[in-house]
Amino acid sequence: MPSNVEIPLRVGKLVPRAYQVEAVKAVLTNKVGGISYPLGGIKAATNAGKTLMMAMIHKSVPGAKTIMLLNDGDLFEQFKTEIPELLGDDVGFVRGQKDTGWDASFVVAMVQTVSRNLNRYKGKLEEFNVVLVDEYDLAANTTYKKVLKHCWNASVKVGLSGTVYMGKLAKHKLGHFEIRKFFGEVLFEITKRELVEKGVSTNLVIKIVPTGNQVSVRGDWKEEYKLNITENDRRIQTQLVRMDFNMSHNRLPALVMGQFHDHIHRMYEAFKEAYPKLRVDYVHGDRKGRDVIIEEFRKGEIDILIGSFILRRGKNFPFIRYIQQAAGSDSPETISQIMGRGERKHKDKKKTVIDDFFDEGYYLQRHSKHRINYYKDEGFNVIDLRS
């Protein structure tokens, strides 16, 4: 890299924000022992403009031949529109059987496609001098590792994610080590709270809702989950009461998050019966036509969408006014990602309300208490309705 990196002040029709310029500069001017070492991570919360930052990195590197790897099909389709708007026609796309985009200077590729066809594509990977990975907190998995080890000619390696290195358990440490081997440390961070204060993201109002479920099952958290959450009619009735209250404050569309298929179906049946005049739908990994449903919800054509964790990452739902976090969970990454679904700005809303349902039990109570801390760690106040 040249000693004086020139960061573009306009990309396509967009003018980068000051923090975006700072983020790109932090990575491209990084040095170790006085030697240029443009390798690192950008920890960017939802709405920070990662797509623009990736385009800025590409335009800042002289003679850049860039590959951007990702593993989400919905995001891939989103990038097919957004990247050419920033970089013009010299952009290629590789997914499934469509592999004609390798000769472009900026290539967007599904990592699953590249991994499955590695013998055919590994020579192509060696041609890139810039590697970008979106949601690089996933880069420790086998699919990414198989592909990244063939990007040995890349001198610029940048990962972007809002949830990298968040896991605190021992099982997460090895994954963090694998990510650091390729991307090193986070060199720049922009948080959810900072983006709200800058007027970039929608403010979130977090409320903790009591459920009153008391079943404790030691030694089997899934059984406790089933009894306290999936099969708990009282809990679903509480959800309906909360939905009525928020609907009375004009907070639709609404996203209801579940985790397991049985729970999602039970919630769907209850909400469908309770609100026959509204459009209620659901998605999970096995739902046929889910891409169409997700797109309709993105456009504001569905009033209440009940979904699994496939909705937590990278989905752009600007119309959301209310989220029910009814899935349990003890993952800071998952909670941060669910929060992100409500952070997209829209001219017709000033805030998004999130109800998180506090569960009792041997495991679930501990998970619920942890989630309160996860919200606070993101810089948001928590309104506890239990008291």
C-alpha positions as a Python dict, from the first residue, in 0.01 Angstrom:
ca = {
    (1, 'M'): (0, 0, 0),
    (2, 'P'): (122, 353, -71),
    (3, 'S'): (210, 555, 238),
    (4, 'N'): (-53, 818, 164),
    (5, 'V'): (-386, 644, 105),
    (6, 'E'): (-643, 853, -80),
    (7, 'I'): (-993, 777, 51),
    (8, 'P'): (-1265, 871, -203),
    (9, 'L'): (-1491, 1156, -94),
    (10, 'R'): (-1770, 1035, -323),
    (11, 'V'): (-1865, 685, -431),
    (12, 'G'): (-2135, 672, -692),
    (13, 'K'): (-2389, 927, -575),
    (14, 'L'): (-2301, 887, -208),
    (15, 'V'): (-2076, 1105, 7),
    (16, 'P'): (-1922, 898, 289),
    (17, 'R'): (-1979, 1002, 646),
    (18, 'A'): (-1678, 1102, 856),
    (19, 'Y'): (-1678, 778, 1056),
    (20, 'Q'): (-1682, 573, 735),
    (21, 'V'): (-1374, 756, 609),
    (22, 'E'): (-1209, 703, 947),
    (23, 'A'): (-1291, 330, 943),
    (24, 'V'): (-1148, 271, 596),
    (25, 'K'): (-839, 475, 674),
    (26, 'A'): (-782, 283, 1000),
    (27, 'V'): (-751, -44, 809),
    (28, 'L'): (-567, 71, 497),
    (29, 'T'): (-306, 271, 691),
    (30, 'N'): (-253, 6, 957),
    (31, 'K'): (113, -64, 1032),
    (32, 'V'): (300, -324, 1235),
    (33, 'G'): (656, -240, 1330),
    (34, 'G'): (646, 56, 1094),
    (35, 'I'): (555, -167, 797),
    (36, 'S'): (228, -132, 607),
    (37, 'Y'): (-12, -406, 718),
    (38, 'P'): (-360, -338, 574),
    (39, 'L'): (-532, -622, 755),
    (40, 'G'): (-800, -591, 1022),
    (41, 'G'): (-1161, -572, 1119),
    (42, 'I'): (-1428, -303, 1114),
    (43, 'K'): (-1690, -362, 1382),
    (44, 'A'): (-1984, -176, 1236),
    (45, 'A'): (-2333, -191, 1385),
    (46, 'T'): (-2644, -223, 1171),
    (47, 'N'): (-2699, 81, 950),
    (48, 'A'): (-2334, 188, 955),
    (49, 'G'): (-2308, 150, 578),
    (50, 'K'): (-2082, -152, 537),
    (51, 'T'): (-2159, -174, 166),
    (52, 'L'): (-2034, 179, 109),
    (53, 'M'): (-1723, 112, 317),
    (54, 'M'): (-1642, -195, 108),
    (55, 'A'): (-1674, 10, -209),
    (56, 'M'): (-1451, 278, -57),
    (57, 'I'): (-1182, 20, 24),
    (58, 'H'): (-1190, -105, -334),
    (59, 'K'): (-1157, 244, -479),
    (60, 'S'): (-877, 334, -236),
    (61, 'V'): (-643, 52, -337),
    (62, 'P'): (-452, 119, -662),
    (63, 'G'): (-511, -161, -913),
    (64, 'A'): (-757, -335, -683),
    (65, 'K'): (-885, -677, -783),
    (66, 'T'): (-1138, -737, -504),
    (67, 'I'): (-1344, -1033, -395),
    (68, 'M'): (-1622, -986, -142),
    (69, 'L'): (-1735, -1311, 19),
    (70, 'L'): (-2066, -1369, 196),
    (71, 'N'): (-2293, -1659, 282),
    (72, 'D'): (-2643, -1510, 280),
    (73, 'G'): (-2852, -1539, -35),
    (74, 'D'): (-3081, -1251, 57),
    (75, 'L'): (-2781, -1023, 110),
    (76, 'F'): (-2634, -1144, -220),
    (77, 'E'): (-2947, -1029, -404),
    (78, 'Q'): (-2934, -698, -217),
    (79, 'F'): (-2571, -645, -321),
    (80, 'K'): (-2660, -713, -686),
    (81, 'T'): (-2845, -382, -676),
    (82, 'E'): (-2633, -181, -433),
    (83, 'I'): (-2276, -251, -548),
    (84, 'P'): (-2323, -153, -917),
    (85, 'E'): (-2487, 172, -801),
    (86, 'L'): (-2159, 251, -624),
    (87, 'L'): (-1898, 104, -860),
    (88, 'G'): (-2062, 92, -1201),
    (89, 'D'): (-2061, -201, -1442),
    (90, 'D'): (-1723, -354, -1353),
    (91, 'V'): (-1882, -580, -1092),
    (92, 'G'): (-1922, -955, -1116),
    (93, 'F'): (-2146, -1197, -924),
    (94, 'V'): (-2082, -1564, -853),
    (95, 'R'): (-2357, -1785, -715),
    (96, 'G'): (-2467, -2137, -799),
    (97, 'Q'): (-2419, -2211, -1167),
    (98, 'K'): (-2373, -1843, -1254),
    (99, 'D'): (-1996, -1806, -1246),
    (100, 'T'): (-1927, -1569, -1535),
    (101, 'G'): (-1838, -1270, -1315),
    (102, 'W'): (-1478, -1361, -1227),
    (103, 'D'): (-1315, -1117, -1468),
    (104, 'A'): (-1464, -805, -1307),
    (105, 'S'): (-1246, -589, -1082),
    (106, 'F'): (-1496, -629, -795),
    (107, 'V'): (-1649, -975, -750),
    (108, 'V'): (-1929, -1062, -509),
    (109, 'A'): (-1927, -1436, -441),
    (110, 'M'): (-2129, -1675, -230),
    (111, 'V'): (-1872, -1862, -21),
    (112, 'Q'): (-2074, -2184, -46),
    (113, 'T'): (-2051, -2178, -426),
    (114, 'V'): (-1677, -2117, -421),
    (115, 'S'): (-1618, -2388, -160),
    (116, 'R'): (-1816, -2652, -351),
    (117, 'N'): (-1621, -2577, -669),
    (118, 'L'): (-1284, -2510, -509),
    (119, 'N'): (-1078, -2718, -752),
    (120, 'R'): (-1218, -2510, -1037),
    (121, 'Y'): (-1196, -2172, -862),
    (122, 'K'): (-881, -2180, -648),
    (123, 'G'): (-676, -2036, -934),
    (124, 'K'): (-924, -1750, -955),
    (125, 'L'): (-888, -1680, -582),
    (126, 'E'): (-514, -1633, -623),
    (127, 'E'): (-575, -1338, -856),
    (128, 'F'): (-730, -1114, -591),
    (129, 'N'): (-523, -861, -399),
    (130, 'V'): (-815, -741, -183),
    (131, 'V'): (-1038, -973, 20),
    (132, 'L'): (-1349, -846, 197),
    (133, 'V'): (-1575, -1064, 411),
    (134, 'D'): (-1918, -945, 516),
    (135, 'E'): (-2036, -1076, 855),
    (136, 'Y'): (-1685, -1201, 919),
    (137, 'D'): (-1778, -1332, 1262),
    (138, 'L'): (-1872, -1643, 1060),
    (139, 'A'): (-1527, -1676, 904),
    (140, 'A'): (-1416, -1945, 1149),
    (141, 'N'): (-1641, -2208, 992),
    (142, 'T'): (-1500, -2477, 764),
    (143, 'T'): (-1649, -2335, 445),
    (144, 'Y'): (-1483, -1996, 488),
    (145, 'K'): (-1152, -2144, 599),
    (146, 'K'): (-1133, -2365, 289),
    (147, 'V'): (-1179, -2063, 64),
    (148, 'L'): (-972, -1804, 251),
    (149, 'K'): (-656, -2014, 259),
    (150, 'H'): (-642, -1986, -121),
    (151, 'C'): (-654, -1604, -110),
    (152, 'W'): (-283, -1603, -29),
    (153, 'N'): (-201, -1327, -280),
    (154, 'A'): (-426, -1071, -109),
    (155, 'S'): (-233, -795, 66),
    (156, 'V'): (-550, -620, 187),
    (157, 'K'): (-780, -831, 406),
    (158, 'V'): (-1076, -668, 577),
    (159, 'G'): (-1365, -819, 771),
    (160, 'L'): (-1683, -627, 851),
    (161, 'S'): (-1936, -727, 1116),
    (162, 'G'): (-2135, -583, 1401),
    (163, 'T'): (-2100, -891, 1622),
    (164, 'V'): (-1745, -1020, 1584),
    (165, 'Y'): (-1564, -1143, 1898),
    (166, 'M'): (-1876, -1101, 2113),
    (167, 'G'): (-1901, -1458, 2242),
    (168, 'K'): (-1748, -1491, 2590),
    (169, 'L'): (-1771, -1867, 2643),
    (170, 'A'): (-1475, -2102, 2618),
    (171, 'K'): (-1623, -2264, 2307),
    (172, 'H'): (-1606, -1929, 2128),
    (173, 'K'): (-1236, -1876, 2191),
    (174, 'L'): (-1113, -2119, 1924),
    (175, 'G'): (-1337, -1956, 1666),
    (176, 'H'): (-1203, -1615, 1760),
    (177, 'F'): (-849, -1748, 1718),
    (178, 'E'): (-931, -1876, 1368),
    (179, 'I'): (-1075, -1539, 1266),
    (180, 'R'): (-775, -1351, 1404),
    (181, 'K'): (-538, -1570, 1200),
    (182, 'F'): (-675, -1413, 884),
    (183, 'F'): (-810, -1072, 990),
    (184, 'G'): (-631, -982, 1312),
    (185, 'E'): (-789, -737, 1555),
    (186, 'V'): (-1073, -488, 1521),
    (187, 'L'): (-919, -157, 1413),
    (188, 'F'): (-1233, 55, 1414),
    (189, 'E'): (-1572, 32, 1586),
    (190, 'I'): (-1895, 226, 1547),
    (191, 'T'): (-2168, 122, 1794),
    (192, 'K'): (-2547, 113, 1782),
    (193, 'R'): (-2570, 391, 2039),
    (194, 'E'): (-2333, 613, 1843),
    (195, 'L'): (-2535, 565, 1524),
    (196, 'V'): (-2856, 663, 1705),
    (197, 'E'): (-2688, 975, 1843),
    (198, 'K'): (-2563, 1066, 1496),
    (199, 'G'): (-2918, 1034, 1359),
    (200, 'V'): (-2821, 742, 1136),
    (201, 'S'): (-3023, 472, 1316),
    (202, 'T'): (-3367, 456, 1475),
    (203, 'N'): (-3377, 468, 1853),
    (204, 'L'): (-3476, 147, 2032),
    (205, 'V'): (-3699, 124, 2339),
    (206, 'I'): (-3636, -205, 2520),
    (207, 'K'): (-3900, -348, 2753),
    (208, 'I'): (-3875, -662, 2967),
    (209, 'V'): (-4211, -840, 2988),
    (210, 'P'): (-4288, -1095, 3264),
    (211, 'T'): (-4437, -1429, 3159),
    (212, 'G'): (-4486, -1595, 3497),
    (213, 'N'): (-4383, -1941, 3378),
    (214, 'Q'): (-4232, -2138, 3664),
    (215, 'V'): (-4135, -2487, 3539),
    (216, 'S'): (-3774, -2577, 3621),
    (217, 'V'): (-3607, -2873, 3449),
    (218, 'R'): (-3248, -2931, 3553),
    (219, 'G'): (-3029, -3123, 3311),
    (220, 'D'): (-3241, -3062, 3000),
    (221, 'W'): (-3273, -2703, 2880),
    (222, 'K'): (-3465, -2805, 2568),
    (223, 'E'): (-3735, -2970, 2778),
    (224, 'E'): (-3753, -2658, 2994),
    (225, 'Y'): (-3776, -2449, 2678),
    (226, 'K'): (-4058, -2666, 2545),
    (227, 'L'): (-4262, -2645, 2867),
    (228, 'N'): (-4200, -2278, 2945),
    (229, 'I'): (-4200, -2134, 2595),
    (230, 'T'): (-4321, -2358, 2311),
    (231, 'E'): (-4619, -2517, 2488),
    (232, 'N'): (-4698, -2231, 2725),
    (233, 'D'): (-5037, -2089, 2625),
    (234, 'R'): (-5016, -1827, 2901),
    (235, 'R'): (-4698, -1689, 2744),
    (236, 'I'): (-4860, -1662, 2402),
    (237, 'Q'): (-5159, -1485, 2559),
    (238, 'T'): (-4914, -1237, 2712),
    (239, 'Q'): (-4769, -1183, 2365),
    (240, 'L'): (-5116, -1111, 2228),
    (241, 'V'): (-5186, -861, 2507),
    (242, 'R'): (-4860, -684, 2429),
    (243, 'M'): (-4939, -689, 2056),
    (244, 'D'): (-5281, -532, 2125),
    (245, 'F'): (-5118, -257, 2331),
    (246, 'N'): (-4858, -175, 2067),
    (247, 'M'): (-5109, -191, 1784),
    (248, 'S'): (-5315, 68, 1974),
    (249, 'H'): (-5008, 292, 1944),
    (250, 'N'): (-4984, 235, 1568),
    (251, 'R'): (-4680, 6, 1590),
    (252, 'L'): (-4717, -208, 1283),
    (253, 'P'): (-4556, -380, 1096),
    (254, 'A'): (-4434, -609, 1373),
    (255, 'L'): (-4172, -882, 1379),
    (256, 'V'): (-4213, -1173, 1620),
    (257, 'M'): (-3899, -1378, 1675),
    (258, 'G'): (-3904, -1747, 1764),
    (259, 'Q'): (-3639, -2014, 1758),
    (260, 'F'): (-3779, -2362, 1697),
    (261, 'H'): (-4031, -2458, 1429),
    (262, 'D'): (-4297, -2588, 1670),
    (263, 'H'): (-4296, -2261, 1862),
    (264, 'I'): (-4317, -2055, 1544),
    (265, 'H'): (-4617, -2255, 1421),
    (266, 'R'): (-4798, -2222, 1756),
    (267, 'M'): (-4745, -1847, 1757),
    (268, 'Y'): (-4856, -1822, 1395),
    (269, 'E'): (-5183, -2005, 1464),
    (270, 'A'): (-5253, -1788, 1769),
    (271, 'F'): (-5180, -1459, 1593),
    (272, 'K'): (-5368, -1563, 1279),
    (273, 'E'): (-5677, -1641, 1487),
    (274, 'A'): (-5648, -1325, 1698),
    (275, 'Y'): (-5606, -1087, 1402),
    (276, 'P'): (-5816, -1217, 1109),
    (277, 'K'): (-5821, -875, 941),
    (278, 'L'): (-5442, -841, 939),
    (279, 'R'): (-5197, -1013, 713),
    (280, 'V'): (-5003, -1254, 934),
    (281, 'D'): (-4736, -1488, 798),
    (282, 'Y'): (-4435, -1690, 912),
    (283, 'V'): (-4095, -1802, 790),
    (284, 'H'): (-3834, -2051, 901),
    (285, 'G'): (-3567, -2256, 726),
    (286, 'D'): (-3814, -2509, 581),
    (287, 'R'): (-4083, -2266, 467),
    (288, 'K'): (-4138, -2278, 92),
    (289, 'G'): (-4152, -1939, -75),
    (290, 'R'): (-3985, -1767, 219),
    (291, 'D'): (-3788, -1533, -7),
    (292, 'V'): (-4114, -1390, -142),
    (293, 'I'): (-4258, -1354, 209),
    (294, 'I'): (-3945, -1177, 335),
    (295, 'E'): (-3953, -938, 40),
    (296, 'E'): (-4321, -859, 102),
    (297, 'F'): (-4247, -787, 466),
    (298, 'R'): (-3956, -567, 361),
    (299, 'K'): (-4201, -363, 151),
    (300, 'G'): (-4446, -329, 442),
    (301, 'E'): (-4710, -555, 283),
    (302, 'I'): (-4729, -796, 580),
    (303, 'D'): (-4857, -669, 915),
    (304, 'I'): (-4710, -934, 1145),
    (305, 'L'): (-4428, -1168, 1049),
    (306, 'I'): (-4332, -1453, 1280),
    (307, 'G'): (-3986, -1585, 1204),
    (308, 'S'): (-3692, -1791, 1313),
    (309, 'F'): (-3331, -1683, 1349),
    (310, 'I'): (-3289, -1682, 970),
    (311, 'L'): (-3429, -1327, 995),
    (312, 'R'): (-3180, -1200, 1250),
    (313, 'R'): (-2886, -1126, 1021),
    (314, 'G'): (-2854, -877, 738),
    (315, 'K'): (-3223, -830, 660),
    (316, 'N'): (-3335, -475, 579),
    (317, 'F'): (-3682, -407, 724),
    (318, 'P'): (-3720, -27, 740),
    (319, 'F'): (-4093, -27, 820),
    (320, 'I'): (-4071, -227, 1145),
    (321, 'R'): (-4212, -40, 1446),
    (322, 'Y'): (-4239, -324, 1697),
    (323, 'I'): (-4044, -644, 1771),
    (324, 'Q'): (-4134, -927, 2003),
    (325, 'Q'): (-3818, -1109, 2108),
    (326, 'A'): (-3998, -1427, 2210),
    (327, 'A'): (-3723, -1673, 2121),
    (328, 'G'): (-3537, -1691, 2450),
    (329, 'S'): (-3162, -1717, 2368),
    (330, 'D'): (-2845, -1652, 2564),
    (331, 'S'): (-2633, -1520, 2279),
    (332, 'P'): (-2514, -1157, 2271),
    (333, 'E'): (-2464, -1190, 1895),
    (334, 'T'): (-2823, -1303, 1842),
    (335, 'I'): (-2967, -1024, 2058),
    (336, 'S'): (-2755, -763, 1880),
    (337, 'Q'): (-2871, -893, 1543),
    (338, 'I'): (-3238, -893, 1643),
    (339, 'M'): (-3200, -536, 1766),
    (340, 'G'): (-3058, -454, 1425),
    (341, 'R'): (-3385, -544, 1254),
    (342, 'G'): (-3547, -246, 1423),
    (343, 'E'): (-3270, 7, 1366),
    (344, 'R'): (-3330, 89, 1002),
    (345, 'K'): (-3439, 449, 953),
    (346, 'H'): (-3767, 547, 795),
    (347, 'K'): (-3921, 890, 770),
    (348, 'D'): (-4250, 773, 925),
    (349, 'K'): (-4108, 636, 1251),
    (350, 'K'): (-3908, 783, 1539),
    (351, 'K'): (-3846, 466, 1741),
    (352, 'T'): (-3883, 91, 1743),
    (353, 'V'): (-4013, -85, 2054),
    (354, 'I'): (-3871, -425, 2148),
    (355, 'D'): (-4050, -648, 2399),
    (356, 'D'): (-3827, -920, 2542),
    (357, 'F'): (-4014, -1189, 2735),
    (358, 'F'): (-3854, -1280, 3068),
    (359, 'D'): (-3878, -1651, 3140),
    (360, 'E'): (-3835, -1834, 3469),
    (361, 'G'): (-3679, -2177, 3514),
    (362, 'Y'): (-3338, -2319, 3591),
    (363, 'Y'): (-3184, -2225, 3254),
    (364, 'L'): (-3426, -1973, 3107),
    (365, 'Q'): (-3415, -1732, 3399),
    (366, 'R'): (-3037, -1709, 3370),
    (367, 'H'): (-3069, -1654, 2994),
    (368, 'S'): (-3328, -1381, 3051),
    (369, 'K'): (-3106, -1201, 3301),
    (370, 'H'): (-2815, -1217, 3059),
    (371, 'R'): (-3023, -1063, 2781),
    (372, 'I'): (-3096, -760, 2997),
    (373, 'N'): (-2722, -708, 3029),
    (374, 'Y'): (-2673, -756, 2655),
    (375, 'Y'): (-2916, -470, 2583),
    (376, 'K'): (-2739, -249, 2836),
    (377, 'D'): (-2399, -341, 2691),
    (378, 'E'): (-2523, -202, 2358),
    (379, 'G'): (-2586, 131, 2530),
    (380, 'F'): (-2965, 122, 2566),
    (381, 'N'): (-3187, 177, 2867),
    (382, 'V'): (-3409, -116, 2967),
    (383, 'I'): (-3763, -68, 3099),
    (384, 'D'): (-3842, -361, 3328),
    (385, 'L'): (-4217, -425, 3340),
    (386, 'R'): (-4175, -693, 3608),
    (387, 'S'): (-4167, -430, 3881),
}
